[in-house]
PDB file of C-alpha atoms and ligand atoms in Angstrom:
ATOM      1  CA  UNK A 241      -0.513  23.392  18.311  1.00  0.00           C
ATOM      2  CA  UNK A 242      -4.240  22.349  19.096  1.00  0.00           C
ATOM      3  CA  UNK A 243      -3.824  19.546  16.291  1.00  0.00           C
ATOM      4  CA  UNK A 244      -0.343  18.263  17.802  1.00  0.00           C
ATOM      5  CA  UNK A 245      -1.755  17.846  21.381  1.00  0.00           C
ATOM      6  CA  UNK A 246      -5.599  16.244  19.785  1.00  0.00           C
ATOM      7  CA  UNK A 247      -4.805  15.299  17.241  1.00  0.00           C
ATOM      8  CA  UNK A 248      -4.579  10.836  17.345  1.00  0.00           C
ATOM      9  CA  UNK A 249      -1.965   8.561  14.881  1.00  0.00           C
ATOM     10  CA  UNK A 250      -4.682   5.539  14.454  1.00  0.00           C
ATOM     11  CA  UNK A 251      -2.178   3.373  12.293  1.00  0.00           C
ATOM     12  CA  UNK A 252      -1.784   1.141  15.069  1.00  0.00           C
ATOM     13  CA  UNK A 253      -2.954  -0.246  18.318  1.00  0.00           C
ATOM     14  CA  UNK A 254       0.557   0.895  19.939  1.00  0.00           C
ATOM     15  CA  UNK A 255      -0.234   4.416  18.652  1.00  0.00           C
ATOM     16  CA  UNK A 256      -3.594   4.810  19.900  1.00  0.00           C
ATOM     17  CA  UNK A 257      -5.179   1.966  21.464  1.00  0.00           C
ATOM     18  CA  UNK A 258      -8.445   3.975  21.555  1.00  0.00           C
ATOM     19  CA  UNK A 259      -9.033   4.511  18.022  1.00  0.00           C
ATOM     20  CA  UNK A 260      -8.093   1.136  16.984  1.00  0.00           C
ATOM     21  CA  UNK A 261     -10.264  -0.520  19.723  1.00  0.00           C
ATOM     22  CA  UNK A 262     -13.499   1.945  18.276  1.00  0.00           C
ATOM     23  CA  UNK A 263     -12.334   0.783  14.743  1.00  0.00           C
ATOM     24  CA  UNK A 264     -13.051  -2.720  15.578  1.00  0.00           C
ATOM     25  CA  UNK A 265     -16.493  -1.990  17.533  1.00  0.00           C
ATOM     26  CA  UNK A 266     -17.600   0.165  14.612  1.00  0.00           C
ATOM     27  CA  UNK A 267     -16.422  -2.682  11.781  1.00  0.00           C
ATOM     28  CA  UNK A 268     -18.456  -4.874  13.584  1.00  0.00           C
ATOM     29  CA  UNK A 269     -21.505  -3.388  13.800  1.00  0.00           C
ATOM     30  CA  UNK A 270     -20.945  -3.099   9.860  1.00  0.00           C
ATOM     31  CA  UNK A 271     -20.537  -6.605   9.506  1.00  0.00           C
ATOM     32  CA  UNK A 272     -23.879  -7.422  11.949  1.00  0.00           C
ATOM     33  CA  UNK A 273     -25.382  -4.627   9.842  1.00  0.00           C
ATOM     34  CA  UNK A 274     -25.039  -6.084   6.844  1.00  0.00           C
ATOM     35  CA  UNK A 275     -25.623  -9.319   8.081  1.00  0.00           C
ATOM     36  CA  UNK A 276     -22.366 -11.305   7.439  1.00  0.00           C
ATOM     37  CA  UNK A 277     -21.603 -14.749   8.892  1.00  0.00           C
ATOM     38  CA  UNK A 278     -20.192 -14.873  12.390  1.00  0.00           C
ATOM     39  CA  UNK A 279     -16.549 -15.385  11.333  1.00  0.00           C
ATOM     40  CA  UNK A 280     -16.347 -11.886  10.057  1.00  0.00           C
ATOM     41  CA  UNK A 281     -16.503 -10.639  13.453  1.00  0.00           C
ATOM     42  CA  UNK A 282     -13.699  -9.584  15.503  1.00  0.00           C
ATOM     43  CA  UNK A 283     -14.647 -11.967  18.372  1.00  0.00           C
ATOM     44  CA  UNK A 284     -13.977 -15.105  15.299  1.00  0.00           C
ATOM     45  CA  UNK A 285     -11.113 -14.842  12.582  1.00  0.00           C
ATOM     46  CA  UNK A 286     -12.848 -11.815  11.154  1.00  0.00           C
ATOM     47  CA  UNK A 287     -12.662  -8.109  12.076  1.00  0.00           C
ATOM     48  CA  UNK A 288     -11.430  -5.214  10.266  1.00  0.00           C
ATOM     49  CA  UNK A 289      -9.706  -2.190   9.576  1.00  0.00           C
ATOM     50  CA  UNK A 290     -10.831   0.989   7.974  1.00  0.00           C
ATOM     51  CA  UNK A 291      -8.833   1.720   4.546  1.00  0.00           C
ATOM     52  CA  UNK A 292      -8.121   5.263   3.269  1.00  0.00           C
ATOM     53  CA  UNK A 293      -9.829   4.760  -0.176  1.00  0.00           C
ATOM     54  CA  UNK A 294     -11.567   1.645  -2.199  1.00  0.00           C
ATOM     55  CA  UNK A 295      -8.236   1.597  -4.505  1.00  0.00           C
ATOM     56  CA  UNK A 296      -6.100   0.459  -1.020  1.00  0.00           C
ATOM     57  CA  UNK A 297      -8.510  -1.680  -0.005  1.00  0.00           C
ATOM     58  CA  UNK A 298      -8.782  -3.922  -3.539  1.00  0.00           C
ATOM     59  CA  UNK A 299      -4.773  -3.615  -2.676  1.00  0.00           C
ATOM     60  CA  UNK A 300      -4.991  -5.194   0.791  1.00  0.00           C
ATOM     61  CA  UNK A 301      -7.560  -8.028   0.076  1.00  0.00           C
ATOM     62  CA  UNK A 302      -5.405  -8.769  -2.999  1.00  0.00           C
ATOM     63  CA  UNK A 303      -2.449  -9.291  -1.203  1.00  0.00           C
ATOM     64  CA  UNK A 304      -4.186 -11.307   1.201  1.00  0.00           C
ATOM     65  CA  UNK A 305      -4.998 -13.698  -0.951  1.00  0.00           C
ATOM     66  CA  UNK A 306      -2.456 -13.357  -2.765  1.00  0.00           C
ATOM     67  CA  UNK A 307       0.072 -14.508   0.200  1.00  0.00           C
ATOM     68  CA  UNK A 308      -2.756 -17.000   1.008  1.00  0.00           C
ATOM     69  CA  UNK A 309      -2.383 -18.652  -1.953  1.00  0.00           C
ATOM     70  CA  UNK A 310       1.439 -18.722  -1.859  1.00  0.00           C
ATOM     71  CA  UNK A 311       1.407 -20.398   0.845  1.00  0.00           C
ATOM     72  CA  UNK A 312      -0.580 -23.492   0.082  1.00  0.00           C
ATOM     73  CA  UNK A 313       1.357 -23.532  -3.443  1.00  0.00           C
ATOM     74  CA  UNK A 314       4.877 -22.419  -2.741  1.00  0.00           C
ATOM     75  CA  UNK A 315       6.569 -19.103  -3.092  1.00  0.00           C
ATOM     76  CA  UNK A 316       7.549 -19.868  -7.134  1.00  0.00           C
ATOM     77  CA  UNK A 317       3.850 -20.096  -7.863  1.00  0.00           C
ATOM     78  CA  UNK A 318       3.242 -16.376  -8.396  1.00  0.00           C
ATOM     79  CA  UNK A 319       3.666 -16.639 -11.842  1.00  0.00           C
ATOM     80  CA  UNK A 320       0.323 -18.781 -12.151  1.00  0.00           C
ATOM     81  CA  UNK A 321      -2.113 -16.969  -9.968  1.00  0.00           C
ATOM     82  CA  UNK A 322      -5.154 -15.583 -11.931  1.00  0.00           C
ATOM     83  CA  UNK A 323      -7.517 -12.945 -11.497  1.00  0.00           C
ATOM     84  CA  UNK A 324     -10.832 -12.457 -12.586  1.00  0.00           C
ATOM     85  CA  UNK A 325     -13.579  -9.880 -12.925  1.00  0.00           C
ATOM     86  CA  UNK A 326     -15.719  -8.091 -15.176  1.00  0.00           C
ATOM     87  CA  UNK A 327     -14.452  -5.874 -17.832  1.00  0.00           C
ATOM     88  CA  UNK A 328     -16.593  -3.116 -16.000  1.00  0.00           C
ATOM     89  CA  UNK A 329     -14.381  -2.960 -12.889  1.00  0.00           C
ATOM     90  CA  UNK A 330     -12.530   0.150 -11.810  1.00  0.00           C
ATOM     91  CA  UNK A 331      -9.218   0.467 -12.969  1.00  0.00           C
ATOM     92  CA  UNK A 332      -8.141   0.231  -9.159  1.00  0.00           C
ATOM     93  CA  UNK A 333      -8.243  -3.725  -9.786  1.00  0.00           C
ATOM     94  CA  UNK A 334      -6.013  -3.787 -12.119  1.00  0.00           C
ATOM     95  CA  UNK A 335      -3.065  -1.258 -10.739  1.00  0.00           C
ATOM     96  CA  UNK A 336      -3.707  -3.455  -7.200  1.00  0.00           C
ATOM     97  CA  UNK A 337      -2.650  -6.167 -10.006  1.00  0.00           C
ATOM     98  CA  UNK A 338       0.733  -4.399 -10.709  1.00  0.00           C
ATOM     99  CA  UNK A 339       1.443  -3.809  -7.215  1.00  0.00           C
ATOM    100  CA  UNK A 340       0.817  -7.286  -6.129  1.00  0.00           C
ATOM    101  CA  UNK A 341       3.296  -9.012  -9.008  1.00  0.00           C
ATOM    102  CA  UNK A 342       0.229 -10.682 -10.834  1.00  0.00           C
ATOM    103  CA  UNK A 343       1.230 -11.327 -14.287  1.00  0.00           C
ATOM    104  CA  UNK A 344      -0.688  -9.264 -16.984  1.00  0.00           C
ATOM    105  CA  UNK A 345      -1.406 -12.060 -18.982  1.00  0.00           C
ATOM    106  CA  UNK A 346      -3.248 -13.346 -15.809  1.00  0.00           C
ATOM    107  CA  UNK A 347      -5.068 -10.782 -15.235  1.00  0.00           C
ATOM    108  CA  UNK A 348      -9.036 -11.833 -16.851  1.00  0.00           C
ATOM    109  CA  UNK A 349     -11.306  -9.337 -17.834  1.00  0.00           C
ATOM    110  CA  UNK A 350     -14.435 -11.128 -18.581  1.00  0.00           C
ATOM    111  CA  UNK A 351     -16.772  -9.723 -20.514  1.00  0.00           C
ATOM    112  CA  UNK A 352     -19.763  -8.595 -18.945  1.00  0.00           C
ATOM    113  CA  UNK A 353     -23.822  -9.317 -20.027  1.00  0.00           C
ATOM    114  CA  UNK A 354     -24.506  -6.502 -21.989  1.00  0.00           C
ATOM    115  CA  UNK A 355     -28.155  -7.421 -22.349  1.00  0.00           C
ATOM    116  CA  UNK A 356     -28.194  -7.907 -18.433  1.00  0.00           C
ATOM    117  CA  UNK A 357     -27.660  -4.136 -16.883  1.00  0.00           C
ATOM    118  CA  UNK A 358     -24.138  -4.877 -17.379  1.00  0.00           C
ATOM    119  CA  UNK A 359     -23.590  -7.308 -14.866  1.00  0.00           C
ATOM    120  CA  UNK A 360     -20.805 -10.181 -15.290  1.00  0.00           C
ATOM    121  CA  UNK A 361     -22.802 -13.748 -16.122  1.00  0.00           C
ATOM    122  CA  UNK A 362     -21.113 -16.090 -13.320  1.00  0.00           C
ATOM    123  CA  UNK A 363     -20.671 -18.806 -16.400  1.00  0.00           C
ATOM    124  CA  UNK A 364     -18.276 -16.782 -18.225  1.00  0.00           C
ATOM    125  CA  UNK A 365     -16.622 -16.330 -14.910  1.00  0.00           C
ATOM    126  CA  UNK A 366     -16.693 -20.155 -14.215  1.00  0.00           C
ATOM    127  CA  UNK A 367     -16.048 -21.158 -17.792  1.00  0.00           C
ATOM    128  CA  UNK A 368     -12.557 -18.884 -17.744  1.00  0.00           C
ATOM    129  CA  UNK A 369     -11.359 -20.391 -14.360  1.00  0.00           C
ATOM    130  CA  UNK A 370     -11.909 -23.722 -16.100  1.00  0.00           C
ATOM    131  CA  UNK A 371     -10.259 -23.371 -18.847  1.00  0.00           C
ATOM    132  CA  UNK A 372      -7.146 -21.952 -16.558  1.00  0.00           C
ATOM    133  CA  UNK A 373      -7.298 -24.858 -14.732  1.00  0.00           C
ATOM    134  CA  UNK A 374      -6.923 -26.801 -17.531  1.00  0.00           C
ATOM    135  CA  UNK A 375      -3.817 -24.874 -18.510  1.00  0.00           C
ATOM    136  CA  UNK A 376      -2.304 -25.837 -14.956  1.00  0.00           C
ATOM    137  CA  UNK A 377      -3.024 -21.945 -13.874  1.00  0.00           C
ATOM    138  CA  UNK A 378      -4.122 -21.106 -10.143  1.00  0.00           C
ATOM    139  CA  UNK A 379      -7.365 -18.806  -9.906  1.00  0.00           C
ATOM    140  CA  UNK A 380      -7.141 -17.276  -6.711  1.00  0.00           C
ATOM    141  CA  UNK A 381      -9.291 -13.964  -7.043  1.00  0.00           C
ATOM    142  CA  UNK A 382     -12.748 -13.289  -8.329  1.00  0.00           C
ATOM    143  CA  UNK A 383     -13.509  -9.186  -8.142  1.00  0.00           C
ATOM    144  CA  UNK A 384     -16.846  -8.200  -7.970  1.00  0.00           C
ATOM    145  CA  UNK A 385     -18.304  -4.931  -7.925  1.00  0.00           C
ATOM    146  CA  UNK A 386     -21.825  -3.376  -6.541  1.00  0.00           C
ATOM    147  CA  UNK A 387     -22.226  -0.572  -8.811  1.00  0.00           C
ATOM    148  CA  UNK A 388     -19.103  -0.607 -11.459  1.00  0.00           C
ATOM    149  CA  UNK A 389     -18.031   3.217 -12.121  1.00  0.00           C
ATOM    150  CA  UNK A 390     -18.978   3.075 -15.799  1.00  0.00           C
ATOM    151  CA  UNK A 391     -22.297   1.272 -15.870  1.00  0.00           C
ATOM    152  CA  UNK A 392     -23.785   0.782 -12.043  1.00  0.00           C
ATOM    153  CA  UNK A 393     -23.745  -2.599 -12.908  1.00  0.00           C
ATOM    154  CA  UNK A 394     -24.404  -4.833  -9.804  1.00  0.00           C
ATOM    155  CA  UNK A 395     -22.401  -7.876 -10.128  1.00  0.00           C
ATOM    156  CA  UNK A 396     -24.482 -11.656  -8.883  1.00  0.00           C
ATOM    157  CA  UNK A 397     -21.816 -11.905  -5.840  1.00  0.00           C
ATOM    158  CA  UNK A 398     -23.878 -14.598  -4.499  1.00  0.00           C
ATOM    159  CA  UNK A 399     -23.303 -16.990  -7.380  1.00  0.00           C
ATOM    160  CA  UNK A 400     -19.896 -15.504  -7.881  1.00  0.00           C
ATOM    161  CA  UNK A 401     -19.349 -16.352  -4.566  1.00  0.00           C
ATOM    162  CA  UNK A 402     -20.652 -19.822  -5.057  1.00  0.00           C
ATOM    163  CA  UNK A 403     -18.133 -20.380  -8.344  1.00  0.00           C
ATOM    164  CA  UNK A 404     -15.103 -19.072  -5.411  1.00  0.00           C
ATOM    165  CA  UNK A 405     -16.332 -22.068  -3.236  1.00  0.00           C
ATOM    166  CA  UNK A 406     -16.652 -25.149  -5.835  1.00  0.00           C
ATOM    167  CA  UNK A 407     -13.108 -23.640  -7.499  1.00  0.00           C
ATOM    168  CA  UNK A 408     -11.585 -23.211  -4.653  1.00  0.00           C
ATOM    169  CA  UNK A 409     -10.482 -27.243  -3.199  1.00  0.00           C
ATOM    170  CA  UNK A 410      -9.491 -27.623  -6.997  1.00  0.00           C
ATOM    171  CA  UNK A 411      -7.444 -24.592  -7.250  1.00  0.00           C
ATOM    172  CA  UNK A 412      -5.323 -25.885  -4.028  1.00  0.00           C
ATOM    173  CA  UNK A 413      -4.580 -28.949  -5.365  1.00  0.00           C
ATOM    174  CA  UNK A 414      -2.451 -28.186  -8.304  1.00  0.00           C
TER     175      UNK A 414
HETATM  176  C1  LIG B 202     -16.286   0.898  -8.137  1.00  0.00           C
HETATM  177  C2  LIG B 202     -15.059   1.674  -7.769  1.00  0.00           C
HETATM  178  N1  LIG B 202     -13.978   1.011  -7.322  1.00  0.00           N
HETATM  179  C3  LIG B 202     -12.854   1.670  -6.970  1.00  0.00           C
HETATM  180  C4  LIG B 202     -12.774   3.050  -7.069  1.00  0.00           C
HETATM  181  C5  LIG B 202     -11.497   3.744  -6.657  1.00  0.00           C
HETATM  182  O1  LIG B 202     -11.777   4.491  -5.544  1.00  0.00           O
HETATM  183  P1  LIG B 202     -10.680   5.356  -4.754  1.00  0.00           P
HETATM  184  O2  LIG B 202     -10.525   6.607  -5.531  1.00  0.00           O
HETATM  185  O3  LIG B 202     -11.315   5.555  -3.399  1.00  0.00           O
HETATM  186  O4  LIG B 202      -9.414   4.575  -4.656  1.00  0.00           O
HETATM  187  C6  LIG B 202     -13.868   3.778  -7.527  1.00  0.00           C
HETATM  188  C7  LIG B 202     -13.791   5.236  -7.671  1.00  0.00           C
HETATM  189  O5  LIG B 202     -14.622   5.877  -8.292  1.00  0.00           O
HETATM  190  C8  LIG B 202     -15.037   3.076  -7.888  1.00  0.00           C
HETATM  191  O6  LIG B 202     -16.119   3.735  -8.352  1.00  0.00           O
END
């Protein structure tokens, strides 16, 4: 009885406008915390919700893109969106994979530095988008992971996230 009358459904702002409107205060003082560029914030495009587990939120910001990158190629594209990461990355990747519709055969695990603690060198990861493009593929997803399950590998996001930018233009034009 206590937990019927207390107890708050959070799923929405409709169902409980406080605990959404705390979710967003709280996600932003993550994103100032961590020091994140302005448009993560809820006052810009940004903001964000709190997932249930690390496995839904790889779903969610896969199907983002995902529907992103529909949209600037058409509907009939899914077949040639590509995914890349490491060949350390949780498993949870590659199931958000299935979910989404990516193809398997589009689904790139590159092979990570060995002799570097494990992490993924950003040329292999730049070297396999090229070649996709080449193949008239569309790389719309580069996972990276801070601390992979099987070897605490830290991934170079930065320069991962520069290979996302210089792709990126390319990527929307096919
Ligand atoms: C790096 C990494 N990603 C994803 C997951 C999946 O997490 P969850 O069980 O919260 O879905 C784990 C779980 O150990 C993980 O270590």
């Amino acid at each position: 009885m206590l937990s019927a009358a207390f107890n708050i459904v959070g799923f929405s702002w409709i169902t409980s406008p406080a605990a959404t409107e705390l979710e967003v205060i709280v996600l932003d003082w993550f994103a100032k915390m961590l020091k994140l560029p302005s448009q993560f914030l809820s006052s810009a495009v940004g903001g964000g919700v709190i997932q249930g587990s690390a496995s839904e939120a790889v779903l969610v910001v896969l199907l983002a893109a995902r529907d992103r990158t529909l949209e600037m190629h058409g509907k009939k594209s899914l077949e040639k969106l590509v995914v890349y990461a490491s060949d350390q990355t949780h498993s949870a990747l590659q199931k958000a994979c299935q979910i989404a519709g990516i193809f398997p055969e589009n689904f790139r695990l590159v092979k990570a530095d060995y002799s570097n603690s494990y992490a993924v060198a950003p040329e292999a990861v730049s070297e396999a988008i090229s070649v996709d493009l080449s193949s008239g593929l569309i790389p719309f997803f580069i996972c990276a992971t801070v601390g992979t399950t099987s070897s605490s590998a830290v991934d170079p996001l930065h320069k991962l996230g520069k290979i996302a930018q210089v792709f990126e233009p390319v990527a929307c034009d096919n």
